[in-house]
């Protein structure tokens, strides 16, 4: 068994050349919200959910982006309600949020 049931990686990349990147779309704020929300719901810790920063995940056109392992499900989110939906549906209920999924 893995140390964590789910591992959520958030792209927080800031491109130096000014090109579109996740950092320009409030990725840091969404990341912080996800960490707080998981803690509030008791989902953080061993055997549960780990929310991590990541460098460039090379999916900037969909930004901000995140990926959930072990499934390798890619998501985009616009605001905190999207993050809440990912947490409540994917992490709590074990179901993919199709409307936020990117291929």
Short mmCIF file of N, CA and C in Angstrom, two decimals:
data_model
loop_
_atom_site.label_atom_id
_atom_site.label_comp_id
_atom_site.label_asym_id
_atom_site.label_seq_id
_atom_site.Cartn_x
_atom_site.Cartn_y
_atom_site.Cartn_z
N UNK A 1 0.84 -1.19 0.00
CA UNK A 1 0.00 0.00 0.00
C UNK A 1 0.88 1.25 0.00
N UNK A 2 0.46 2.25 -0.73
CA UNK A 2 1.17 3.51 -0.79
C UNK A 2 1.02 4.26 0.53
N UNK A 3 1.96 5.14 0.79
CA UNK A 3 1.91 5.95 2.02
C UNK A 3 0.66 6.84 2.03
N UNK A 4 0.24 7.32 0.84
CA UNK A 4 -0.96 8.14 0.71
C UNK A 4 -1.94 7.45 -0.24
N UNK A 5 -3.21 7.57 0.04
CA UNK A 5 -4.23 7.02 -0.87
C UNK A 5 -4.27 7.83 -2.16
N UNK A 6 -4.22 9.16 -2.01
CA UNK A 6 -4.21 10.07 -3.15
C UNK A 6 -3.09 11.08 -2.98
N UNK A 7 -2.48 11.42 -4.10
CA UNK A 7 -1.43 12.43 -4.11
C UNK A 7 -1.83 13.45 -5.18
N UNK A 8 -2.08 14.69 -4.76
CA UNK A 8 -2.51 15.75 -5.67
C UNK A 8 -1.35 16.71 -5.91
N UNK A 9 -0.91 16.78 -7.15
CA UNK A 9 0.18 17.67 -7.53
C UNK A 9 -0.38 18.87 -8.28
N UNK A 10 -0.10 20.08 -7.80
CA UNK A 10 -0.52 21.34 -8.40
C UNK A 10 0.64 21.96 -9.15
N UNK A 11 0.43 22.30 -10.42
CA UNK A 11 1.43 23.06 -11.14
C UNK A 11 1.38 24.50 -10.63
N UNK A 12 2.51 24.98 -10.15
CA UNK A 12 2.62 26.37 -9.69
C UNK A 12 3.67 27.12 -10.51
N UNK A 13 3.95 26.61 -11.69
CA UNK A 13 5.01 27.17 -12.51
C UNK A 13 4.74 28.61 -12.93
N UNK A 14 5.79 29.43 -12.83
CA UNK A 14 5.78 30.82 -13.31
C UNK A 14 6.80 30.91 -14.43
N UNK A 15 6.35 31.15 -15.64
CA UNK A 15 7.27 31.28 -16.77
C UNK A 15 7.90 32.66 -16.78
N UNK A 16 9.19 32.68 -16.99
CA UNK A 16 9.95 33.93 -17.01
C UNK A 16 9.71 34.74 -18.28
N UNK A 17 9.34 34.07 -19.37
CA UNK A 17 9.20 34.75 -20.66
C UNK A 17 7.84 35.42 -20.85
N UNK A 18 6.98 35.37 -19.83
CA UNK A 18 5.68 36.02 -19.92
C UNK A 18 4.60 35.18 -20.58
N UNK A 19 4.95 34.00 -21.08
CA UNK A 19 3.95 33.13 -21.71
C UNK A 19 2.99 32.61 -20.65
N UNK A 20 1.80 32.22 -21.12
CA UNK A 20 0.76 31.72 -20.23
C UNK A 20 1.28 30.57 -19.37
N UNK A 21 0.90 30.60 -18.09
CA UNK A 21 1.32 29.56 -17.16
C UNK A 21 0.31 29.47 -16.02
N UNK A 22 0.38 28.40 -15.29
CA UNK A 22 -0.58 28.17 -14.20
C UNK A 22 -0.53 29.25 -13.13
N UNK A 23 0.66 29.78 -12.86
CA UNK A 23 0.80 30.81 -11.83
C UNK A 23 -0.03 32.06 -12.17
N UNK A 24 -0.25 32.32 -13.44
CA UNK A 24 -1.05 33.48 -13.85
C UNK A 24 -2.54 33.27 -13.65
N UNK A 25 -2.94 32.05 -13.26
CA UNK A 25 -4.35 31.72 -13.10
C UNK A 25 -4.69 31.30 -11.68
N UNK A 26 -4.04 31.93 -10.71
CA UNK A 26 -4.30 31.71 -9.28
C UNK A 26 -4.01 30.28 -8.81
N UNK A 27 -3.05 29.63 -9.42
CA UNK A 27 -2.71 28.27 -9.00
C UNK A 27 -2.29 28.23 -7.53
N UNK A 28 -1.53 29.22 -7.08
CA UNK A 28 -1.08 29.24 -5.69
C UNK A 28 -2.26 29.33 -4.72
N UNK A 29 -3.21 30.19 -5.03
CA UNK A 29 -4.39 30.33 -4.18
C UNK A 29 -5.23 29.06 -4.14
N UNK A 30 -5.37 28.41 -5.28
CA UNK A 30 -6.14 27.16 -5.34
C UNK A 30 -5.41 26.05 -4.59
N UNK A 31 -4.10 26.01 -4.71
CA UNK A 31 -3.28 25.04 -3.98
C UNK A 31 -3.48 25.21 -2.47
N UNK A 32 -3.37 26.45 -2.01
CA UNK A 32 -3.54 26.72 -0.57
C UNK A 32 -4.94 26.35 -0.10
N UNK A 33 -5.94 26.64 -0.92
CA UNK A 33 -7.31 26.27 -0.56
C UNK A 33 -7.44 24.75 -0.45
N UNK A 34 -6.86 24.02 -1.38
CA UNK A 34 -6.94 22.55 -1.35
C UNK A 34 -6.31 21.99 -0.08
N UNK A 35 -5.15 22.52 0.31
CA UNK A 35 -4.49 22.06 1.53
C UNK A 35 -5.36 22.31 2.76
N UNK A 36 -5.91 23.51 2.85
CA UNK A 36 -6.75 23.88 3.99
C UNK A 36 -8.01 23.01 4.02
N UNK A 37 -8.65 22.86 2.88
CA UNK A 37 -9.90 22.08 2.79
C UNK A 37 -9.68 20.62 3.17
N UNK A 38 -8.59 20.03 2.68
CA UNK A 38 -8.29 18.63 3.03
C UNK A 38 -8.06 18.49 4.54
N UNK A 39 -7.36 19.45 5.13
CA UNK A 39 -7.14 19.41 6.58
C UNK A 39 -8.45 19.56 7.34
N UNK A 40 -9.30 20.49 6.91
CA UNK A 40 -10.59 20.71 7.57
C UNK A 40 -11.46 19.46 7.56
N UNK A 41 -11.38 18.71 6.47
CA UNK A 41 -12.21 17.51 6.32
C UNK A 41 -11.55 16.27 6.92
N UNK A 42 -10.36 16.43 7.49
CA UNK A 42 -9.66 15.28 8.07
C UNK A 42 -9.11 14.33 7.03
N UNK A 43 -8.83 14.84 5.83
CA UNK A 43 -8.35 14.00 4.75
C UNK A 43 -6.83 13.99 4.63
N UNK A 44 -6.14 14.82 5.38
CA UNK A 44 -4.68 14.91 5.28
C UNK A 44 -4.01 13.88 6.17
N UNK A 45 -2.86 13.40 5.71
CA UNK A 45 -2.07 12.52 6.54
C UNK A 45 -1.87 11.14 5.94
N UNK A 46 -1.13 10.35 6.63
CA UNK A 46 -0.78 9.00 6.17
C UNK A 46 -2.04 8.19 5.84
N UNK A 47 -2.01 7.56 4.68
CA UNK A 47 -3.12 6.74 4.24
C UNK A 47 -4.27 7.54 3.66
N UNK A 48 -4.09 8.86 3.59
CA UNK A 48 -5.17 9.72 3.10
C UNK A 48 -4.70 10.52 1.89
N UNK A 49 -4.79 11.86 1.96
CA UNK A 49 -4.47 12.73 0.83
C UNK A 49 -3.25 13.58 1.13
N UNK A 50 -2.38 13.72 0.16
CA UNK A 50 -1.24 14.64 0.22
C UNK A 50 -1.37 15.63 -0.92
N UNK A 51 -1.35 16.93 -0.59
CA UNK A 51 -1.42 17.99 -1.59
C UNK A 51 -0.02 18.59 -1.72
N UNK A 52 0.55 18.54 -2.93
CA UNK A 52 1.91 18.99 -3.15
C UNK A 52 2.03 20.01 -4.27
N UNK A 53 3.04 20.86 -4.13
CA UNK A 53 3.43 21.78 -5.20
C UNK A 53 4.21 20.99 -6.25
N UNK A 54 4.06 21.43 -7.49
CA UNK A 54 4.86 20.85 -8.57
C UNK A 54 5.36 22.00 -9.43
N UNK A 55 6.45 21.74 -10.09
CA UNK A 55 6.92 22.67 -11.10
C UNK A 55 6.06 22.50 -12.33
N UNK A 56 6.57 22.86 -13.47
CA UNK A 56 5.79 22.80 -14.70
C UNK A 56 5.37 21.36 -15.00
N UNK A 57 4.08 21.19 -15.24
CA UNK A 57 3.54 19.88 -15.63
C UNK A 57 3.30 19.83 -17.13
N UNK A 58 3.71 20.89 -17.84
CA UNK A 58 3.68 20.96 -19.31
C UNK A 58 2.28 20.84 -19.89
N UNK A 59 1.29 21.40 -19.19
CA UNK A 59 -0.09 21.42 -19.68
C UNK A 59 -0.65 22.84 -19.56
N UNK A 60 0.17 23.82 -19.84
CA UNK A 60 -0.15 25.23 -19.60
C UNK A 60 -1.43 25.69 -20.28
N UNK A 61 -1.76 25.14 -21.43
CA UNK A 61 -2.95 25.56 -22.16
C UNK A 61 -4.23 25.29 -21.38
N UNK A 62 -4.17 24.40 -20.40
CA UNK A 62 -5.35 24.03 -19.62
C UNK A 62 -5.33 24.66 -18.23
N UNK A 63 -4.35 25.49 -17.93
CA UNK A 63 -4.08 25.96 -16.59
C UNK A 63 -5.20 26.68 -15.89
N UNK A 64 -5.18 26.63 -14.59
CA UNK A 64 -4.23 25.86 -13.80
C UNK A 64 -4.56 24.37 -13.84
N UNK A 65 -3.51 23.57 -13.74
CA UNK A 65 -3.69 22.12 -13.82
C UNK A 65 -3.15 21.43 -12.58
N UNK A 66 -3.70 20.25 -12.36
CA UNK A 66 -3.25 19.39 -11.28
C UNK A 66 -3.45 17.95 -11.72
N UNK A 67 -2.73 17.04 -11.09
CA UNK A 67 -2.86 15.63 -11.41
C UNK A 67 -2.97 14.84 -10.12
N UNK A 68 -3.87 13.85 -10.12
CA UNK A 68 -4.11 13.00 -8.96
C UNK A 68 -3.52 11.63 -9.24
N UNK A 69 -2.65 11.19 -8.34
CA UNK A 69 -2.11 9.84 -8.41
C UNK A 69 -2.63 9.06 -7.23
N UNK A 70 -2.83 7.75 -7.36
CA UNK A 70 -2.19 6.87 -8.33
C UNK A 70 -2.90 6.74 -9.67
N UNK A 71 -4.10 7.32 -9.82
CA UNK A 71 -4.85 7.11 -11.06
C UNK A 71 -4.29 7.85 -12.27
N UNK A 72 -3.58 8.95 -12.04
CA UNK A 72 -3.09 9.76 -13.15
C UNK A 72 -4.21 10.56 -13.80
N UNK A 73 -5.16 11.03 -12.99
CA UNK A 73 -6.28 11.84 -13.49
C UNK A 73 -5.87 13.31 -13.48
N UNK A 74 -6.00 13.96 -14.62
CA UNK A 74 -5.65 15.37 -14.77
C UNK A 74 -6.90 16.23 -14.64
N UNK A 75 -6.76 17.32 -13.88
CA UNK A 75 -7.87 18.26 -13.69
C UNK A 75 -7.41 19.68 -13.97
N UNK A 76 -8.39 20.51 -14.30
CA UNK A 76 -8.23 21.95 -14.30
C UNK A 76 -9.28 22.51 -13.34
N UNK A 77 -9.03 23.67 -12.81
CA UNK A 77 -9.98 24.30 -11.89
C UNK A 77 -9.90 25.81 -12.08
N UNK A 78 -11.04 26.44 -11.98
CA UNK A 78 -11.10 27.89 -12.15
C UNK A 78 -11.15 28.60 -10.80
N UNK A 79 -11.88 28.01 -9.86
CA UNK A 79 -12.06 28.68 -8.57
C UNK A 79 -12.12 27.66 -7.44
N UNK A 80 -12.33 28.16 -6.23
CA UNK A 80 -12.34 27.29 -5.05
C UNK A 80 -13.47 26.27 -5.08
N UNK A 81 -14.59 26.61 -5.68
CA UNK A 81 -15.69 25.64 -5.74
C UNK A 81 -15.31 24.44 -6.60
N UNK A 82 -14.49 24.65 -7.63
CA UNK A 82 -14.00 23.52 -8.43
C UNK A 82 -13.09 22.62 -7.59
N UNK A 83 -12.24 23.23 -6.79
CA UNK A 83 -11.36 22.47 -5.90
C UNK A 83 -12.20 21.68 -4.90
N UNK A 84 -13.20 22.32 -4.33
CA UNK A 84 -14.09 21.63 -3.38
C UNK A 84 -14.75 20.43 -4.04
N UNK A 85 -15.17 20.59 -5.29
CA UNK A 85 -15.82 19.48 -6.00
C UNK A 85 -14.86 18.33 -6.23
N UNK A 86 -13.62 18.63 -6.58
CA UNK A 86 -12.62 17.58 -6.76
C UNK A 86 -12.39 16.84 -5.44
N UNK A 87 -12.25 17.58 -4.37
CA UNK A 87 -12.01 16.97 -3.06
C UNK A 87 -13.22 16.13 -2.63
N UNK A 88 -14.41 16.71 -2.70
CA UNK A 88 -15.61 16.02 -2.23
C UNK A 88 -15.97 14.81 -3.09
N UNK A 89 -15.75 14.92 -4.39
CA UNK A 89 -16.15 13.84 -5.29
C UNK A 89 -15.04 12.81 -5.47
N UNK A 90 -13.83 13.25 -5.77
CA UNK A 90 -12.74 12.30 -6.05
C UNK A 90 -12.18 11.69 -4.77
N UNK A 91 -11.83 12.53 -3.81
CA UNK A 91 -11.17 12.03 -2.60
C UNK A 91 -12.14 11.41 -1.60
N UNK A 92 -13.31 11.97 -1.46
CA UNK A 92 -14.27 11.44 -0.48
C UNK A 92 -15.09 10.30 -1.07
N UNK A 93 -15.62 10.50 -2.29
CA UNK A 93 -16.51 9.50 -2.89
C UNK A 93 -15.80 8.53 -3.84
N UNK A 94 -14.55 8.86 -4.23
CA UNK A 94 -13.81 7.98 -5.13
C UNK A 94 -14.28 8.02 -6.57
N UNK A 95 -14.90 9.15 -6.97
CA UNK A 95 -15.42 9.29 -8.33
C UNK A 95 -14.71 10.43 -9.05
N UNK A 96 -14.44 10.24 -10.33
CA UNK A 96 -13.78 11.26 -11.14
C UNK A 96 -14.78 12.38 -11.44
N UNK A 97 -14.29 13.61 -11.43
CA UNK A 97 -15.11 14.78 -11.78
C UNK A 97 -14.92 15.03 -13.27
N UNK A 98 -15.79 14.45 -14.06
CA UNK A 98 -15.63 14.50 -15.52
C UNK A 98 -15.60 15.91 -16.08
N UNK A 99 -16.39 16.83 -15.54
CA UNK A 99 -16.46 18.17 -16.11
C UNK A 99 -15.16 18.96 -15.92
N UNK A 100 -14.32 18.57 -14.96
CA UNK A 100 -13.05 19.25 -14.73
C UNK A 100 -11.85 18.45 -15.23
N UNK A 101 -12.11 17.29 -15.73
CA UNK A 101 -11.03 16.40 -16.20
C UNK A 101 -10.50 16.87 -17.55
N UNK A 102 -9.19 16.77 -17.71
CA UNK A 102 -8.56 17.04 -18.99
C UNK A 102 -7.79 15.81 -19.42
N UNK A 103 -7.76 15.57 -20.71
CA UNK A 103 -7.04 14.40 -21.24
C UNK A 103 -5.68 14.78 -21.74
#
